[in-house]
Coordinates of C-alpha atoms in Angstrom, one line a residue:
X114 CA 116.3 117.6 103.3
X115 CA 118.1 116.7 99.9
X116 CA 118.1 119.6 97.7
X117 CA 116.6 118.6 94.5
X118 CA 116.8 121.5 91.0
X119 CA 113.4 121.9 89.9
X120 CA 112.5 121.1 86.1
X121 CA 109.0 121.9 84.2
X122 CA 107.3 118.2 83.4
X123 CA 107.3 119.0 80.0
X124 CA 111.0 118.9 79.7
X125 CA 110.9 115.4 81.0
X126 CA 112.1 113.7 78.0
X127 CA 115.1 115.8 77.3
X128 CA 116.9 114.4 79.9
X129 CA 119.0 111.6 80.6
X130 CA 117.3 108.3 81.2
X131 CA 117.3 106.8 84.6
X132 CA 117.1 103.2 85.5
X133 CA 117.3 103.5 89.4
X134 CA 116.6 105.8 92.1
X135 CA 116.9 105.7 95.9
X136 CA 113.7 106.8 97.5
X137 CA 115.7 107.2 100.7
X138 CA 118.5 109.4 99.8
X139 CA 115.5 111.9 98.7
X140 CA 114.7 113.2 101.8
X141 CA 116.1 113.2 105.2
X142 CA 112.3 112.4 106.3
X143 CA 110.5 108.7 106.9
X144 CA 109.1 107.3 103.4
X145 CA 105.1 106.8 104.1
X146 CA 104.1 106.0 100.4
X147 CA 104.9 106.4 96.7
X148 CA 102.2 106.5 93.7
X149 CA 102.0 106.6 90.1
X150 CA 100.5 109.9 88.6
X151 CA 98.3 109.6 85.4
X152 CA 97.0 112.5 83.7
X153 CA 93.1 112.8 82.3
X154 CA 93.9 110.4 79.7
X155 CA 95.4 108.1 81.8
X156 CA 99.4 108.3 80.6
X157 CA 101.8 108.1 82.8
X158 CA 103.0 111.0 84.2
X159 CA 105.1 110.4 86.8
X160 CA 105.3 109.8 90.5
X161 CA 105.4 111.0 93.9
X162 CA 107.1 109.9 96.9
X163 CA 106.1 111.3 100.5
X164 CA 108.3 111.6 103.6
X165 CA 107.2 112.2 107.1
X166 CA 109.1 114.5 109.4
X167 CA 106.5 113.9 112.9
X168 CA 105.1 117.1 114.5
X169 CA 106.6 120.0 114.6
X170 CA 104.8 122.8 116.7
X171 CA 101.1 123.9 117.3
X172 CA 99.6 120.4 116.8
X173 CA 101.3 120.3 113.2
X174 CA 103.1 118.0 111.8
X175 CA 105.4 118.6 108.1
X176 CA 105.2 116.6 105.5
X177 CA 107.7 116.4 101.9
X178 CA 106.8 115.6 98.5
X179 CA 109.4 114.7 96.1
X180 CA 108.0 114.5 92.0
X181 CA 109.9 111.6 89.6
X182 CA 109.6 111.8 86.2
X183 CA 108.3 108.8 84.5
X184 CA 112.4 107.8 83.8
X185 CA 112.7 108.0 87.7
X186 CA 114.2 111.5 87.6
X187 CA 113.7 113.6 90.8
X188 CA 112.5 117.1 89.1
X189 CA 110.9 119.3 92.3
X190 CA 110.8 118.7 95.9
X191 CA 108.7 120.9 98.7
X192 CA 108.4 121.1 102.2
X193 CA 104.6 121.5 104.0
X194 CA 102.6 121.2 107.0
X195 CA 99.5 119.9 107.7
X196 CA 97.2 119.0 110.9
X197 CA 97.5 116.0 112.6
X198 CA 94.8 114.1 111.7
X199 CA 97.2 113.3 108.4
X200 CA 99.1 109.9 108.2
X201 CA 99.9 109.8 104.1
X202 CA 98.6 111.4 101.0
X203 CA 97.6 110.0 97.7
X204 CA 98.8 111.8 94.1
X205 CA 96.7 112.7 91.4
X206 CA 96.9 115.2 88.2
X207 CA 93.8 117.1 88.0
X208 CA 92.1 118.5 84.8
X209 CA 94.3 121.4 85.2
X210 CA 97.6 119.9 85.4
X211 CA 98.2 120.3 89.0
X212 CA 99.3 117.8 91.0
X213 CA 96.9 117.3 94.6
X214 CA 97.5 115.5 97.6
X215 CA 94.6 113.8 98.8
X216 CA 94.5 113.0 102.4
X217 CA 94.7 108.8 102.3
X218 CA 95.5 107.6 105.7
X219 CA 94.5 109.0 109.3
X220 CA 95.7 109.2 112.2
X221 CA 92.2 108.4 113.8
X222 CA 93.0 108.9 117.4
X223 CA 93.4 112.8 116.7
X224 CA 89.7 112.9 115.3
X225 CA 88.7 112.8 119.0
X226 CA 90.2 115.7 119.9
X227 CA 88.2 118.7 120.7
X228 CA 90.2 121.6 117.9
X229 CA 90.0 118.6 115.3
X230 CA 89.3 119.3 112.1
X231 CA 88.7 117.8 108.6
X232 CA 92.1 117.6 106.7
X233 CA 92.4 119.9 103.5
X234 CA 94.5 118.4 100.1
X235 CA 97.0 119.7 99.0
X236 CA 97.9 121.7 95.2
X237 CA 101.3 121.7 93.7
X238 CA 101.8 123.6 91.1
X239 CA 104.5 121.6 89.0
X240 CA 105.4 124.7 86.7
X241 CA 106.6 126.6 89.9
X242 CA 107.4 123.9 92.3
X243 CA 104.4 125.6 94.9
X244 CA 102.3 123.7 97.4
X245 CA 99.4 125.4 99.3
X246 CA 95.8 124.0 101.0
X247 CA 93.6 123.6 98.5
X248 CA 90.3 126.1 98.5
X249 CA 87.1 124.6 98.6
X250 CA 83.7 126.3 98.2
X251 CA 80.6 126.2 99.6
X252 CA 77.3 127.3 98.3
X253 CA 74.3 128.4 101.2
X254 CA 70.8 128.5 101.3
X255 CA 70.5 132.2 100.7
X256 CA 72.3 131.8 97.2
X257 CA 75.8 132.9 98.7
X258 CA 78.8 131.3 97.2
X259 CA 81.7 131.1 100.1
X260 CA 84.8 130.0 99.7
X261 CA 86.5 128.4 102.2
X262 CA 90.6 128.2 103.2
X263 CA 89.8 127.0 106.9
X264 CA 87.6 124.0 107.5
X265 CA 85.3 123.9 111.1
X266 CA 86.4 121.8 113.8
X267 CA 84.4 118.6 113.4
X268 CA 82.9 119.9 117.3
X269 CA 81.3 122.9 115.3
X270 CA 80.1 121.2 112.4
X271 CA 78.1 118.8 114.9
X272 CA 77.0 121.5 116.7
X273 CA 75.6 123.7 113.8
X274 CA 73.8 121.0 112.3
X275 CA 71.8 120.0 115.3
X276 CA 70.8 123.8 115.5
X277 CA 69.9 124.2 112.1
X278 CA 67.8 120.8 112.1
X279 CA 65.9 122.1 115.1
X280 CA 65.2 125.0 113.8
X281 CA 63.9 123.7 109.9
X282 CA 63.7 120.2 110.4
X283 CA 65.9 119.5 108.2
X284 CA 69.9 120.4 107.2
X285 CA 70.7 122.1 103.9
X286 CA 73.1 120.6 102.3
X287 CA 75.8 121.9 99.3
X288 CA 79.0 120.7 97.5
X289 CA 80.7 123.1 94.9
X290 CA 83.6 121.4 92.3
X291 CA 85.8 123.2 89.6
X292 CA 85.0 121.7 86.4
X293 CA 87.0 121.2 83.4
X294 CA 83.7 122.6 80.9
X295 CA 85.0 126.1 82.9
X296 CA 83.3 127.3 86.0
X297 CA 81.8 125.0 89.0
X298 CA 79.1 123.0 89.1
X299 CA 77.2 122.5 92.4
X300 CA 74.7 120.5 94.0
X301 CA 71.8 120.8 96.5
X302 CA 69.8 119.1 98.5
X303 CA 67.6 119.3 102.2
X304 CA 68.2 116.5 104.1
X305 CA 65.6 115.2 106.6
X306 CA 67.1 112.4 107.9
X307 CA 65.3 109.0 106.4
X308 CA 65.1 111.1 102.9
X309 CA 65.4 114.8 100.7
X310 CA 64.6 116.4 98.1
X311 CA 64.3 119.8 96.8
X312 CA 67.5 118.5 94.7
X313 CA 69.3 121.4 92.6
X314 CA 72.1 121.1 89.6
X315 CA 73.8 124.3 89.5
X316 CA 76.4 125.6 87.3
X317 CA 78.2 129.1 87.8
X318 CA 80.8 130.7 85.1
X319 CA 84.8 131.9 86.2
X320 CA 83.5 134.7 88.2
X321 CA 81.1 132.7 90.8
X322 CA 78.1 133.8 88.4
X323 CA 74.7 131.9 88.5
X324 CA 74.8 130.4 84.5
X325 CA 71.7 128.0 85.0
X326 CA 69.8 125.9 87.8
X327 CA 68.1 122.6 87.2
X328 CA 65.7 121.4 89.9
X329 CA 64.7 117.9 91.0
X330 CA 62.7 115.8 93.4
X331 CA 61.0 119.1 94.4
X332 CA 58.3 117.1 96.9
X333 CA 60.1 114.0 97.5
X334 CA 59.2 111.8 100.6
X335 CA 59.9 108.6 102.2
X336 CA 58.4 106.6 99.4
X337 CA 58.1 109.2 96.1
X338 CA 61.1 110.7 95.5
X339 CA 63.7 111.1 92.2
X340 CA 67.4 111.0 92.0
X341 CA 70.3 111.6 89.4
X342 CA 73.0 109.4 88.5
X343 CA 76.0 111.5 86.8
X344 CA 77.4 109.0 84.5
X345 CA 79.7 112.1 82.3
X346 CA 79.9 115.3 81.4
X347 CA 81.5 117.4 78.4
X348 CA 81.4 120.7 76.8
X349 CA 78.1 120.2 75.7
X350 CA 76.2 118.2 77.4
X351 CA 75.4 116.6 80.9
X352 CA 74.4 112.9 80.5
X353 CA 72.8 110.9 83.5
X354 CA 70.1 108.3 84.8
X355 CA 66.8 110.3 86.1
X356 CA 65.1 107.5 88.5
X357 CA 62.2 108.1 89.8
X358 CA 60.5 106.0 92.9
X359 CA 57.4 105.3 94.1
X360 CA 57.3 103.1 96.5
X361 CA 57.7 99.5 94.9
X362 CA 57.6 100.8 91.8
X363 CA 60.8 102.3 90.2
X364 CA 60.9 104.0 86.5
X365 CA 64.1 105.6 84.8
X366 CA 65.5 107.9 82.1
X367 CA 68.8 109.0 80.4
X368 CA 68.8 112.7 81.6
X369 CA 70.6 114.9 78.6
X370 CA 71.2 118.8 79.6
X371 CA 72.5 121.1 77.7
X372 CA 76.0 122.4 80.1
X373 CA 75.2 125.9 78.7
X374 CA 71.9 126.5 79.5
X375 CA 70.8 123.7 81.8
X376 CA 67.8 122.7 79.2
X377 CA 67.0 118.9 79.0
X378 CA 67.7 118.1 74.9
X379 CA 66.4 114.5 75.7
X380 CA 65.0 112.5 78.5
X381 CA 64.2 109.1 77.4
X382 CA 63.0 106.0 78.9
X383 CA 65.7 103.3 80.1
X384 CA 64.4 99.5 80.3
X385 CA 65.5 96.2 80.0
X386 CA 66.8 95.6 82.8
X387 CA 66.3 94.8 86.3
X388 CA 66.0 98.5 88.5
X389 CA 68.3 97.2 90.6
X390 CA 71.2 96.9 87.9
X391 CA 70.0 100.3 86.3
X392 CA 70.7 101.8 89.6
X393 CA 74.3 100.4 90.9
X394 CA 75.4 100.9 86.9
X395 CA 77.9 103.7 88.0
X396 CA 79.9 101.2 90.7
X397 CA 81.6 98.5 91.0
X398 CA 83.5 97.0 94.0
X399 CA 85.7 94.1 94.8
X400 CA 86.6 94.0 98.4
X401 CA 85.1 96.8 99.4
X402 CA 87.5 98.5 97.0
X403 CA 86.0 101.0 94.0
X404 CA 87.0 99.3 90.4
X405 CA 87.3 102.0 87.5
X406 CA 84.4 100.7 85.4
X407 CA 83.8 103.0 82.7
X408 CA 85.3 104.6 80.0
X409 CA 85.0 107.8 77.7
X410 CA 85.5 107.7 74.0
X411 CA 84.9 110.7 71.6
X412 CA 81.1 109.1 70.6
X413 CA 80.0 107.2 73.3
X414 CA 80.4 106.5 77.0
X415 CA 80.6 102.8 78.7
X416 CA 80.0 101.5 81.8
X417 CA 80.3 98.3 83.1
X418 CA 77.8 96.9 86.4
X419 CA 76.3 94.1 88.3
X420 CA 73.5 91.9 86.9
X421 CA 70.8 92.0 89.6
X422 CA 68.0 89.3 89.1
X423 CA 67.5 87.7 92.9
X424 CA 71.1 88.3 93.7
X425 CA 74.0 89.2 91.1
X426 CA 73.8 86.8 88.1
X427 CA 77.1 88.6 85.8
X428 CA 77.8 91.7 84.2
X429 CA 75.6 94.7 82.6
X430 CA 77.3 96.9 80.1
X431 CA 75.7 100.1 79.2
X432 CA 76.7 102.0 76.3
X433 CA 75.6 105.9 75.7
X434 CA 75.5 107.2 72.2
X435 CA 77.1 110.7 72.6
X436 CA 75.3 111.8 69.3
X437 CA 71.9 110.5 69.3
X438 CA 72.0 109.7 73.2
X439 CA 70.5 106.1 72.3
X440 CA 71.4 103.8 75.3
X441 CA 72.8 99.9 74.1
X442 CA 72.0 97.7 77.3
X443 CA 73.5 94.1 77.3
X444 CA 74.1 91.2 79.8
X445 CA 76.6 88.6 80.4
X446 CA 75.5 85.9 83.1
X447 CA 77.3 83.0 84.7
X448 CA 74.8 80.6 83.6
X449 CA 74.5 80.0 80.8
X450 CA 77.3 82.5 78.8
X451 CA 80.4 81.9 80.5
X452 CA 79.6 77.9 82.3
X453 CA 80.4 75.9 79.2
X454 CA 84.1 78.1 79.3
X455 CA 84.4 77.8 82.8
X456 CA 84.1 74.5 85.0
X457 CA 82.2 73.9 88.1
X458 CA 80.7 77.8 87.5
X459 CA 77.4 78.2 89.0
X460 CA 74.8 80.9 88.3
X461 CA 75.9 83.1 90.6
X462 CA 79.5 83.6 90.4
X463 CA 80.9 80.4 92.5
X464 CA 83.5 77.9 91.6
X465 CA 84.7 75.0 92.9
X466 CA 85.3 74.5 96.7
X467 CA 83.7 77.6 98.0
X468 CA 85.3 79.8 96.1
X469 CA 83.9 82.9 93.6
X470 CA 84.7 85.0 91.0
X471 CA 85.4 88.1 92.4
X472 CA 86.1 91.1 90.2
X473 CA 89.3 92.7 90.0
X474 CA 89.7 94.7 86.7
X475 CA 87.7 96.0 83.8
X476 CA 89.2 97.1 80.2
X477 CA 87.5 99.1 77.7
X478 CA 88.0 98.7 74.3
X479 CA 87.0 101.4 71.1
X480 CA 84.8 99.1 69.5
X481 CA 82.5 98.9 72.7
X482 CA 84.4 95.7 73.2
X483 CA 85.3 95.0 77.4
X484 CA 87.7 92.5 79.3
X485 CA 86.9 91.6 82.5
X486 CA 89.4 90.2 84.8
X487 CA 88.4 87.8 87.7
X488 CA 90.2 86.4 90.6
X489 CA 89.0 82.7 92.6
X490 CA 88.5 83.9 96.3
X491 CA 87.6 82.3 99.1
X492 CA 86.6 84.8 102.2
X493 CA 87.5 84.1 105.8
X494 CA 85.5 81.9 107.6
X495 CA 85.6 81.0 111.8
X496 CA 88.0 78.6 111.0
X497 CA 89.8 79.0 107.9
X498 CA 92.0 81.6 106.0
X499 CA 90.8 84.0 103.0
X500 CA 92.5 82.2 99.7
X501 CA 92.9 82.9 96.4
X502 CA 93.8 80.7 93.1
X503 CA 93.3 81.2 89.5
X504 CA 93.1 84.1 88.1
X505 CA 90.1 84.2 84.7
X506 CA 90.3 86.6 81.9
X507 CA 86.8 86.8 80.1
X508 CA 87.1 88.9 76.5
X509 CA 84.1 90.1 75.0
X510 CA 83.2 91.9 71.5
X511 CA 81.7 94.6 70.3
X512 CA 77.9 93.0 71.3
X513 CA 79.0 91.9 74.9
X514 CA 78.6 88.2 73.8
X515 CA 81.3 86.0 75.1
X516 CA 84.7 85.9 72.5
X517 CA 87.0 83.8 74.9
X518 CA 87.8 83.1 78.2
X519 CA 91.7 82.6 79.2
X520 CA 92.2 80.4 83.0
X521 CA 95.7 81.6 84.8
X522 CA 96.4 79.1 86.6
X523 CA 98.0 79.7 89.9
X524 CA 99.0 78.2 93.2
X525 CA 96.5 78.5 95.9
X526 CA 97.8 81.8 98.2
X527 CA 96.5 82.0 102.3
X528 CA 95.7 85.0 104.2
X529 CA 95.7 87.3 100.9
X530 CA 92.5 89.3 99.0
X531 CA 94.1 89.1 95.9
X532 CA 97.3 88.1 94.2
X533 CA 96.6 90.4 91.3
X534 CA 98.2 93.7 91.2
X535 CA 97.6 96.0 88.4
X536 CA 97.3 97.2 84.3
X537 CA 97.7 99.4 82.0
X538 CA 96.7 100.4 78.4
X539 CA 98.8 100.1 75.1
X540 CA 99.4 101.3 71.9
X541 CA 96.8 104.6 72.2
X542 CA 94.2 102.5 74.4
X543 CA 94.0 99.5 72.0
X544 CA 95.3 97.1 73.8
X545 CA 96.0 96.3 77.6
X546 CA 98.6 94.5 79.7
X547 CA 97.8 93.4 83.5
X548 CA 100.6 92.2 86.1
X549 CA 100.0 89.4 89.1
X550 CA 101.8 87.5 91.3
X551 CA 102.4 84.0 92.2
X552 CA 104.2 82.3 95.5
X553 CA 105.5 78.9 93.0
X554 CA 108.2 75.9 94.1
X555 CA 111.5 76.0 92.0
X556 CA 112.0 73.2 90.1
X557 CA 115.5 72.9 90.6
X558 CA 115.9 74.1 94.2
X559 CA 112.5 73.3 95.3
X560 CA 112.4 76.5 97.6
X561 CA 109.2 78.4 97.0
X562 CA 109.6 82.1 95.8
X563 CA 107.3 85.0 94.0
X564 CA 106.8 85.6 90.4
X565 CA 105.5 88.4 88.7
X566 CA 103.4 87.2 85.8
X567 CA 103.1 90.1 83.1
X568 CA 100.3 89.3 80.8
X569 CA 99.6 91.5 77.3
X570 CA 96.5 90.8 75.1
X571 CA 97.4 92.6 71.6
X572 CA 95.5 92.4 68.5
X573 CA 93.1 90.6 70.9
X574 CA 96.0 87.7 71.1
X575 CA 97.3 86.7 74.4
X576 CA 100.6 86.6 75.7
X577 CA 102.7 85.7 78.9
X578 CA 106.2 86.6 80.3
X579 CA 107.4 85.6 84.4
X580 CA 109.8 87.5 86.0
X581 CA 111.1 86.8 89.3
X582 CA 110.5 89.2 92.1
X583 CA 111.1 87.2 95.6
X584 CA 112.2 89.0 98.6
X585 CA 115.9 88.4 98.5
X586 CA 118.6 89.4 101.3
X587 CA 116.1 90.9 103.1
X588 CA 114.3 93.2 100.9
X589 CA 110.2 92.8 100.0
X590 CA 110.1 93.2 96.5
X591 CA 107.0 95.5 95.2
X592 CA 105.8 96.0 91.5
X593 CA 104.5 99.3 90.3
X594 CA 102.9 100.5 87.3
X595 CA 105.3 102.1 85.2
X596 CA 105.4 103.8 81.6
X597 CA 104.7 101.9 78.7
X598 CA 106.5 99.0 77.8
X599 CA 108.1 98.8 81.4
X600 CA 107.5 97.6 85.0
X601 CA 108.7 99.5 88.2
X602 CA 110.1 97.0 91.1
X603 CA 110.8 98.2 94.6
X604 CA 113.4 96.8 96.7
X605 CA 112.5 98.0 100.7
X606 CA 114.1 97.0 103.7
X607 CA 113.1 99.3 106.6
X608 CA 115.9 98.4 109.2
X609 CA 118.5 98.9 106.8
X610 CA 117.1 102.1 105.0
X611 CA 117.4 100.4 101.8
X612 CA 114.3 101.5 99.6
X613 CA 115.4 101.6 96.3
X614 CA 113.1 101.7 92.1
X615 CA 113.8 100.5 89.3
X616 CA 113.1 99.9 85.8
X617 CA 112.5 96.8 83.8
X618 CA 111.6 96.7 79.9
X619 CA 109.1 94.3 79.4
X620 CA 109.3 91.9 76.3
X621 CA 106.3 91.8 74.1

């Protein structure tokens, strides 16, 4: 292990800049990952690097983290164990400033094992350089509040639902999270199987106490039943999509409750849309992966969705007045909004030569204003690869109506999801700057290497820079997000222990 002096984060800019850093001269462990770390308003904050020591005794294996400033300093480094189910852990700042490792790649053989049980994050404390398993909670059906430091085998999980189903027919089911608003908030449910109800919202202060309970879908069935879409919560108020079903027919409501007392202030009708975009609003996926599609701003909250009408026809934004808790609803469709912009588009989504416009990214903008980026992909087939090509930027205004639509063109890459990689905000949120990749021939030597395209839409005005990022000598190149104004490269070459950052200032 390398010994690394331990600095608080919020010295970070008092020290010297660094440019480089060897990943593998950290730790005396096997690099298994590296992330970015944002913090609640999505800035930068730094990153953290893993290493992987193997098992050590007991059927535990040790783990290291090492913390980087966003300047590539190394500022704290810890040793700690964890079960074996464990393969790498994912970063991320939590609303408290604490930095947890979330379990993000298994080790699936050791679920079959009879002692296995479900692996715990981890919580670094960056102002004392600490790690220890994160405590969860538990609420039960007598109104007990349990917290828990040592997760059931997943053999007596199993077992203790089957009994408890026998017995009531159905298992009760809980989940308790901290919340930033102070306290925890914690839902409830009896699960039969083919449906629940009896649904609870319940928030408790700092000391575990009962403040207020808000009950749902008291009766519900296989065919009547409610349920409740969180779409955000703040200091004063809860706000989320009551839907209520019965059978075929399928009503819903903005939900607003007061986070102090649990009252509903308003519960208003939402329409205009189909109830199958009302209900998917919340997510949105692009090869099988969960985009980010909303945002929070001081007076409202935005969420971008699916158009449902027979199969997925565009975009849905919705856009929640924090004040008067009015709901703006608006579509953007294939046909006819974005096909005079983009050729060969058809109503739902495709492109030329089998190939569709598959999501990839969505900005938010103050004025209610969104970009949506799109990627051409072709999926696998019995007999071909997945491709992808051109990458389309569409830019919307304030009214979701079509402002422009920007076509990357790029050269046609085999056996890949996506040659896009990643983005960033500028300038306090106002404007954004996303980074792909293309495989394109030299003109001079003809030899075909990768590119990395950096693309920045300021003042609404677009903007292009290439650098290239080929493997060379060996070494597969990787871009990361880095701070503002700069990229992070990776230079990784796993026979030769090379696995070296860096910084590039971008020009715009």
């Amino acid at each position: 292990m390398k010994k690394i002096s331990f600095l608080i984060f919020g010295l970070f800019q008092t020290f010297a800049f660094s440019q480089t850093q060897d990943l593998a001269s950290l730790a005396s462990g096997t690099n298994v990952g590296m992330n970015a770390l944002f913090d609640t308003k999505d800035n930068l904050y730094g990153y953290v690097s893993i290493y992987s020591y193997g098992k050590t005794h007991d059927k535990m294996q040790k783990f290291e983290y090492v913390l980087l400033d966003k300047n590539l300093n190394p500022v704290a480094n810890k040793e700690f164990e964890a079960n074996m189910l464990v393969a790498n852990y994912y970063g991320y700042v939590d609303f408290k400033g604490q930095i947890i490792l979330q379990p993000s790649e298994f080790n699936y053989l050791q679920a079959f094992s009879k002692d296995a049980t479900r692996p715990v994050s981890m919580v670094i404390d960056p102002q004392t350089n600490t790690v220890k398993p994160k405590v969860y909670y538990d609420y039960l059906e007598n109104g007990t509040f349990v917290e828990i430091t040592q997760p059931k085998s997943f053999k007596e999980e199993r077992k203790e639902n089957r009994a408890e189903k026998r017995e009531k027919g159905y298992n009760y089911i809980s989940s308790v999270s901290e919340i930033k608003e102070g306290g925890y908030l914690a839902v409830e449910l009896n699960d039969y199987g083919r449906y629940v109800n009896k649904n609870s919202l319940i928030r408790f202060d700092e000391n575990k106490k009962q403040m207020w309970k808000y009950s749902y879908n008291t009766d519900g069935s296989k065919k009547v039943f409610s349920d409740l879409t969180i779409l955000e919560r703040d200091e004063n108020y809860l706000y989320g999509i009551l839907r209520k079903v019965n059978d075929d027919d399928k009503t819903f409501s903005v939900l607003i409750l007061d986070m102090k007392t649990g009252k509903e202030v308003s519960n208003k009708p939402l329409t205009g849309l189909s109830p199958e975009t009302i209900y998917n609003i919340d997510v949105l996926y692009s090869n099988g992966r969960k985009i980010d599609n909303d945002k929070t701003f001081d007076d409202k909250v935005v969420y971008l969705g699916r158009n449902y009408e027979k199969g997925v026809k565009g975009f849905a934004r919705l856009m929640l007045d924090k004040k008067n808790f009015n709901v703006d609803l608006k579509t953007l469709n294939y046909k006819p909004d974005l096909s005079a912009r983009i050729p060969r588009l058809s109503a739902d989504g495709g492109v030329e030569n089998g190939y569709y416009l598959q999501t990839k990214d969505v900005y938010f903008m103050s004025d209610g204003s969104v970009g949506i980026l799109s990627e051409k992909f072709k999926p696998e087939g019995q007999y071909n690869a997945p491709k992808t090509t051109d990458l389309v930027f569409i830019n919307t205004d304030k009214d979701f109506k079509v402002k422009d639509v920007q076509v990357f063109e790029k050269e046609k890459s085999k056996w890949v999801n996506s040659d896009y990689l990643f983005s960033q905000y500028l300038n306090n949120g106002k404007d954004v700057v996303f980074f792909f990749r293309d495989y394109q021939k030299d003109e001079v030597t003809r030899e075909k290497k990768w590119n990395l395209f950096i693309n920045t839409i300021i003042n609404g005005k677009f903007k292009q820079e290439v650098i290239p990022i080929s493997q060379k000598d060996n070494y597969v190149v990787t871009p990361y997000v880095a701070k503002e104004g700069y990229i992070l490269l990776r230079e990784f070459n796993e026979k030769e222990k090379y696995n070296k950052v860096r910084l590039e200032r971008l020009n715009y």
